[in-house]
């Protein structure tokens, strides 16, 4: 158990730090979560420095480095307020799928621009009828000569409104069981017939979109993997999702600790309330547990192991904690707690925002319930659910009202 | 012994549900949610007035129906179920109750009939900032019949005609007027209005004793029972929504309500709601009977109801999955309201503390 | 919402109170949980007074009264320390089944002695392979002329060691699906071939037994209901179980409140610790909720309604609370908390006993999980579990290692 | 960076597991459980001594193996997993650690080699009754080199050769002798021994400074990390047992492990155990590196491990159903041990309080 870098790691870290100091300054440090142009410029600069996609081969614009180097750079980059979230899904999930399944010409066309941040990618899997049940896809693609014609609707598509390309999973055969009739394609999100509509969330914002397809025509050359063999491709993509999972963001134990030190309890600062202290300790223990679990994951990565579904525990714990911390701080205000105005609420309304955002975090990317199933089945080896839909043709499956 | 609504009360409750079903669909709640300039649904407020609900527990001599508090509880349950965007609680559970508890005959004669008739919206102004209201936190003072202070938040303060204000030496009646400045506040539940009220030498009239904190708490005890019924109505509606969705929605070829994770989640909701209902009934009995057990019964009812509504509203969203997180789903209306109701008479933690304090007093007696 | 008795109820209560005052004194009041002779004498006295089985017809030795009268008498009797637990299962579940399914001669032979406490009855349903799954019964009864011969094993039989008779559910046909091949009988627990062995519980005591059957011969006249029609009879018995469910016993919020008033916290009495107070309030709210739920149940009974599976909530809440209260008091002792000696531990070791007993209470009479299923399915109307065993012959069902 | 056991440590851990698998089956644990006259498994204690485990973290100059604390953590994890009925914690985590932390060279030379060799059982006597140990709760005094006081409970106090006693003005070494009376106590975990020790003018020797409470806490911090590994081992074993039973047991024609209620219960166990493991590793690093973070890391590890073991041990019983409630099932061995380990160095609530206190100190610094 050792937190110290090896000599090689220390050298890499020092170089990364020097490079960041030199380049961040030039680039315009500071917080710019909604400035895509700046995010793209920074991504391009990282690509030049070999710090974009550190573990990818250099021939594809990557850094040719190790997973641990990627982690080290991430740690150092996190000391500066830069926002790479525009590229997470594309570089974490979509482009790896393109690299694994597309022909060389396609790869040459798309990988470089994606690494440099010139083009942003989205993942289009979820549908209204298939949230947890990803394979319950109804969006149809019908063959027409060398083309396919797509009709249907995707939903919960993060970043579709600012993305250039996407990978899309569609049903090409409804007469076989549902996992057997799916096919994966890449496509241009600016293509005719595609309409992108933001989803108004209960928390007020719109991080997600609905994407409607009306007679969208794409070439068979855009296919990734075999016809009706898309589920295997999707599993490849989703496996990479786990590796891309970050922290929950939002407020944590340190935030509510700072808040409680100055917040009024009935009898002095909230931080002196024994009940609050017991709860705070539990949150701290959870957060530290997740932080230290990530250390174990990084250790496994550094040894060349592939982290498994264990990482599912992170979101379950973090999302529920986020909801509890947000609401506890809200309730600590007593009557005043209802006020969410950032000018009046503690931490510019961050606890209130957490209370409204956490319900979404408990659902997005796998609900609490699905993630527990994954742990139970894939980590602990307990039996899978009884699948009534396994052997039936997709078109015969029962659906809701 | 009859630990249930009477047949007459059940009839009243059924009628209230039908009325609100017709006049307070979620489209009406959303109209208030979506328009920051609208504090409440004025048409519904008027229609509710015509039903006489505001005077259900006000004696006939003061212009009410004189039915009693159990009847008011039944109405509260339905208002909570409908998530009604109205200043009903402020006006009826807080202000009318405070007047009945502490008002002089003259004050009652002046105000209660107007509340019952629907001419007056009330607000109960106690908080002056973050944290529980205590003797130390109150800085509002009265001098020469004029009240000066800063109250935040005051639920329905921006639309109130009559405000009962907690000052250092008691509760005061203050009428809407030029010496009051209202600033509307952004809150977690935009379907209910709240404001910061600044009083600058506002003419006022004493209500009851000099012990303002004790008087406030006595009003809170009464309001807590009534609010518990609103919370219960909301929590039951969440369970119903979750159950409906669990039956309608299919995943992996099965209704999601067939998966034990969902079944047990909804069973947990049911258990919490039933405990909350039973405790609310006991609170209703104590309120209606003027029993000495009221402070303990009110705390018990409020803690149970706050817990049940929070759980039901958040797990209702979870049951709905992604759909539950959208603005277009009604789930968040209840989630927001559960926060509003949990805080408007003081936080659940403060009520738990009060509950144990009551147990200590009981055991010391 | 009214706690007051109606005039008729008040009259009944006054009479019951008078009768109790007059008879308890004679009978020897005081706590005698393990004295069966005294319990039987008291039951006999109640039968004479019309207070045993108050709701049963007078012709069968009952009181011919209403459910609410039964509740009123129970409330008044509870003010005295008498123990009726020997008769709960027999009079609550077994004898009602006999009354519903036996012939007149059998009823005349058994009902009176049971009401008077002369004879005690046990219920023999559970088996090692069928706990939650009651119908998974392997104990076989094979027809032999006018007799049946029983072989097998029952388990978790409360009070078998002091009971005279029992009702037993056995498998008479393994070639049909499991619910269709069961038959119910009554039997003499002193019959040859029956061996009763106490089960040593983790809590130390032995409230339950294993009952072994080796070639136990009974007459077909002891059959309750049709051959292979026992499941319906069992459901009748189990429906009565719900009505017989009482309180959990053991420690509750009042006990830990009294304990906390004098227990040492880090900084004064435990009762002054804000964290403890928050938790205590939640327990109080649960306990009051259950108490008030019982009031609602009694109201329903008094209106002639039959309480449904709603009453399942009682044991889930009470058993988990018992475990939490027990353990919280144990932990409050800090290092000292490990001491369970009744001479040293608070409340003569009751919190420690609760900690060790509660795990059993969470299982006996339906686990937490089974009870939640019952609420979900029978109260809320959610779908039942997928039953892979519905249509298979019992002998073909998969079983554990 | 390497946040895992090294290969050598893994080898040691595997060997320990094999050794305990062969020498510490549940029959051995039950032998101690069932016989009130047996304080620990003497044969196993001897065999463990031969493995050198007691000296794993004791420097070679004092007769130990000088491996380090990570190695001792690995051994602790396996001892916890086996539910070993031994005075290992008292002797090694408390007494040996206290000597290494506060002992003079003479004291170390005298005692550590004998502990490493297995000739000495230790006990750490701090509690004098119900409730947390504080400066106020300690009444034991030393006068003229003689110690007088009443300690209850003292884990392994009845079999200890060397007792470290908290008195008002510091920690003291006391050897077994005629001036000590031991009364064996009935506890929730009869597989671990505990006694009331009454000291009447017992000869003693000062250990370390005059601030006894601070010294006790420093020892507790070190023990807490080691205990966390025992707790983690036990919790992991519970999950394993629950999983095994869930796969073997059929209800309604299916493995019970196929029902979501059981699946999610076991997933919850897994989550708690993994968080506990990660926090224990961090504690091990802090302990081994002598890091300033130790008090916070120890509190974090202990709270996580206590929570995980309680949950795993009680839900393991629940997963086993009726069978889990029998004496013959091993489930209750772990349930009992989870209580013993959660309390032996102070309760989880006290550690949560200490954790937040450490955060306050850190933020004030």
PDB file of N, CA and C in Angstrom, chain D residues 172-209:
ATOM      1  N   UNK D 172      -0.196   2.414  32.544  1.00  0.00           N
ATOM      2  CA  UNK D 172       0.729   1.667  33.409  1.00  0.00           C
ATOM      3  C   UNK D 172       0.785   0.210  32.967  1.00  0.00           C
ATOM      4  N   UNK D 173       1.976  -0.362  33.146  1.00  0.00           N
ATOM      5  CA  UNK D 173       2.144  -1.799  32.946  1.00  0.00           C
ATOM      6  C   UNK D 173       1.919  -2.498  34.274  1.00  0.00           C
ATOM      7  N   UNK D 174       1.062  -3.526  34.242  1.00  0.00           N
ATOM      8  CA  UNK D 174       0.832  -4.307  35.456  1.00  0.00           C
ATOM      9  C   UNK D 174       0.960  -5.780  35.085  1.00  0.00           C
ATOM     10  N   UNK D 175       1.725  -6.500  35.887  1.00  0.00           N
ATOM     11  CA  UNK D 175       1.857  -7.935  35.628  1.00  0.00           C
ATOM     12  C   UNK D 175       0.825  -8.705  36.420  1.00  0.00           C
ATOM     13  N   UNK D 176       0.435  -9.834  35.845  1.00  0.00           N
ATOM     14  CA  UNK D 176      -0.471 -10.745  36.538  1.00  0.00           C
ATOM     15  C   UNK D 176       0.046 -10.985  37.955  1.00  0.00           C
ATOM     16  N   UNK D 177      -0.834 -11.039  38.930  1.00  0.00           N
ATOM     17  CA  UNK D 177      -0.344 -11.258  40.289  1.00  0.00           C
ATOM     18  C   UNK D 177      -1.472 -11.256  41.291  1.00  0.00           C
ATOM     19  N   UNK D 178      -1.109 -11.461  42.516  1.00  0.00           N
ATOM     20  CA  UNK D 178      -2.078 -11.676  43.585  1.00  0.00           C
ATOM     21  C   UNK D 178      -2.920 -10.439  43.885  1.00  0.00           C
ATOM     22  N   UNK D 179      -2.424  -9.271  43.531  1.00  0.00           N
ATOM     23  CA  UNK D 179      -3.186  -8.063  43.853  1.00  0.00           C
ATOM     24  C   UNK D 179      -4.256  -7.760  42.804  1.00  0.00           C
ATOM     25  N   UNK D 180      -4.429  -8.680  41.873  1.00  0.00           N
ATOM     26  CA  UNK D 180      -5.465  -8.505  40.850  1.00  0.00           C
ATOM     27  C   UNK D 180      -6.510  -9.614  40.999  1.00  0.00           C
ATOM     28  N   UNK D 181      -7.778  -9.209  41.063  1.00  0.00           N
ATOM     29  CA  UNK D 181      -8.864 -10.187  41.087  1.00  0.00           C
ATOM     30  C   UNK D 181      -9.582 -10.135  39.748  1.00  0.00           C
ATOM     31  N   UNK D 182      -9.808 -11.288  39.165  1.00  0.00           N
ATOM     32  CA  UNK D 182     -10.492 -11.346  37.877  1.00  0.00           C
ATOM     33  C   UNK D 182     -11.829 -12.053  38.016  1.00  0.00           C
ATOM     34  N   UNK D 183     -12.855 -11.447  37.484  1.00  0.00           N
ATOM     35  CA  UNK D 183     -14.166 -12.087  37.438  1.00  0.00           C
ATOM     36  C   UNK D 183     -14.561 -12.193  35.967  1.00  0.00           C
ATOM     37  N   UNK D 184     -14.765 -13.398  35.499  1.00  0.00           N
ATOM     38  CA  UNK D 184     -15.090 -13.592  34.086  1.00  0.00           C
ATOM     39  C   UNK D 184     -16.518 -13.098  33.815  1.00  0.00           C
ATOM     40  N   UNK D 185     -16.701 -12.441  32.675  1.00  0.00           N
ATOM     41  CA  UNK D 185     -17.994 -11.827  32.349  1.00  0.00           C
ATOM     42  C   UNK D 185     -18.712 -12.601  31.252  1.00  0.00           C
ATOM     43  N   UNK D 186     -20.023 -12.604  31.364  1.00  0.00           N
ATOM     44  CA  UNK D 186     -20.866 -13.160  30.309  1.00  0.00           C
ATOM     45  C   UNK D 186     -21.052 -12.056  29.255  1.00  0.00           C
ATOM     46  N   UNK D 187     -20.720 -12.364  28.008  1.00  0.00           N
ATOM     47  CA  UNK D 187     -20.822 -11.337  26.960  1.00  0.00           C
ATOM     48  C   UNK D 187     -21.571 -11.868  25.749  1.00  0.00           C
ATOM     49  N   UNK D 188     -21.815 -10.972  24.809  1.00  0.00           N
ATOM     50  CA  UNK D 188     -22.487 -11.373  23.576  1.00  0.00           C
ATOM     51  C   UNK D 188     -21.628 -12.298  22.732  1.00  0.00           C
ATOM     52  N   UNK D 189     -20.304 -12.277  22.950  1.00  0.00           N
ATOM     53  CA  UNK D 189     -19.422 -13.122  22.145  1.00  0.00           C
ATOM     54  C   UNK D 189     -18.565 -14.010  23.031  1.00  0.00           C
ATOM     55  N   UNK D 190     -19.110 -15.161  23.415  1.00  0.00           N
ATOM     56  CA  UNK D 190     -18.347 -16.041  24.309  1.00  0.00           C
ATOM     57  C   UNK D 190     -17.099 -16.635  23.661  1.00  0.00           C
ATOM     58  N   UNK D 191     -16.891 -16.409  22.362  1.00  0.00           N
ATOM     59  CA  UNK D 191     -15.658 -16.914  21.754  1.00  0.00           C
ATOM     60  C   UNK D 191     -14.482 -15.984  22.053  1.00  0.00           C
ATOM     61  N   UNK D 192     -14.783 -14.872  22.666  1.00  0.00           N
ATOM     62  CA  UNK D 192     -13.710 -13.967  23.120  1.00  0.00           C
ATOM     63  C   UNK D 192     -13.943 -13.727  24.599  1.00  0.00           C
ATOM     64  N   UNK D 193     -12.883 -13.767  25.359  1.00  0.00           N
ATOM     65  CA  UNK D 193     -12.996 -13.693  26.811  1.00  0.00           C
ATOM     66  C   UNK D 193     -12.969 -12.247  27.290  1.00  0.00           C
ATOM     67  N   UNK D 194     -13.677 -11.999  28.382  1.00  0.00           N
ATOM     68  CA  UNK D 194     -13.654 -10.666  28.990  1.00  0.00           C
ATOM     69  C   UNK D 194     -13.827 -10.828  30.490  1.00  0.00           C
ATOM     70  N   UNK D 195     -13.251  -9.912  31.224  1.00  0.00           N
ATOM     71  CA  UNK D 195     -13.297 -10.008  32.687  1.00  0.00           C
ATOM     72  C   UNK D 195     -13.412  -8.632  33.306  1.00  0.00           C
ATOM     73  N   UNK D 196     -13.868  -8.645  34.535  1.00  0.00           N
ATOM     74  CA  UNK D 196     -13.729  -7.470  35.392  1.00  0.00           C
ATOM     75  C   UNK D 196     -12.454  -7.678  36.181  1.00  0.00           C
ATOM     76  N   UNK D 197     -11.584  -6.693  36.159  1.00  0.00           N
ATOM     77  CA  UNK D 197     -10.324  -6.798  36.901  1.00  0.00           C
ATOM     78  C   UNK D 197     -10.314  -5.758  38.014  1.00  0.00           C
ATOM     79  N   UNK D 198     -10.108  -6.244  39.217  1.00  0.00           N
ATOM     80  CA  UNK D 198     -10.006  -5.322  40.351  1.00  0.00           C
ATOM     81  C   UNK D 198      -8.550  -5.311  40.827  1.00  0.00           C
ATOM     82  N   UNK D 199      -7.975  -4.111  40.784  1.00  0.00           N
ATOM     83  CA  UNK D 199      -6.572  -3.941  41.174  1.00  0.00           C
ATOM     84  C   UNK D 199      -6.524  -3.334  42.572  1.00  0.00           C
ATOM     85  N   UNK D 200      -5.840  -4.033  43.481  1.00  0.00           N
ATOM     86  CA  UNK D 200      -5.711  -3.498  44.837  1.00  0.00           C
ATOM     87  C   UNK D 200      -4.231  -3.351  45.157  1.00  0.00           C
ATOM     88  N   UNK D 201      -3.765  -2.124  45.023  1.00  0.00           N
ATOM     89  CA  UNK D 201      -2.340  -1.860  45.244  1.00  0.00           C
ATOM     90  C   UNK D 201      -1.450  -2.776  44.419  1.00  0.00           C
ATOM     91  N   UNK D 202      -1.764  -2.855  43.152  1.00  0.00           N
ATOM     92  CA  UNK D 202      -0.974  -3.728  42.272  1.00  0.00           C
ATOM     93  C   UNK D 202       0.307  -3.006  41.862  1.00  0.00           C
ATOM     94  N   UNK D 203       1.441  -3.685  41.965  1.00  0.00           N
ATOM     95  CA  UNK D 203       2.711  -3.058  41.533  1.00  0.00           C
ATOM     96  C   UNK D 203       2.614  -2.697  40.048  1.00  0.00           C
ATOM     97  N   UNK D 204       3.102  -1.511  39.694  1.00  0.00           N
ATOM     98  CA  UNK D 204       2.956  -1.078  38.302  1.00  0.00           C
ATOM     99  C   UNK D 204       4.125  -0.230  37.872  1.00  0.00           C
ATOM    100  N   UNK D 205       4.184   0.006  36.595  1.00  0.00           N
ATOM    101  CA  UNK D 205       5.303   0.743  35.999  1.00  0.00           C
ATOM    102  C   UNK D 205       4.726   1.676  34.937  1.00  0.00           C
ATOM    103  N   UNK D 206       5.103   2.924  34.975  1.00  0.00           N
ATOM    104  CA  UNK D 206       4.551   3.915  34.056  1.00  0.00           C
ATOM    105  C   UNK D 206       4.935   3.606  32.605  1.00  0.00           C
ATOM    106  N   UNK D 207       3.993   3.845  31.710  1.00  0.00           N
ATOM    107  CA  UNK D 207       4.262   3.667  30.271  1.00  0.00           C
ATOM    108  C   UNK D 207       3.964   4.992  29.579  1.00  0.00           C
ATOM    109  N   UNK D 208       5.025   5.662  29.144  1.00  0.00           N
ATOM    110  CA  UNK D 208       4.811   6.900  28.390  1.00  0.00           C
ATOM    111  C   UNK D 208       4.417   8.071  29.255  1.00  0.00           C
ATOM    112  N   UNK D 209       3.674   8.962  28.639  1.00  0.00           N
ATOM    113  CA  UNK D 209       3.430  10.288  29.209  1.00  0.00           C
ATOM    114  C   UNK D 209       2.352  10.305  30.270  1.00  0.00           C
TER     115      UNK D 209
END
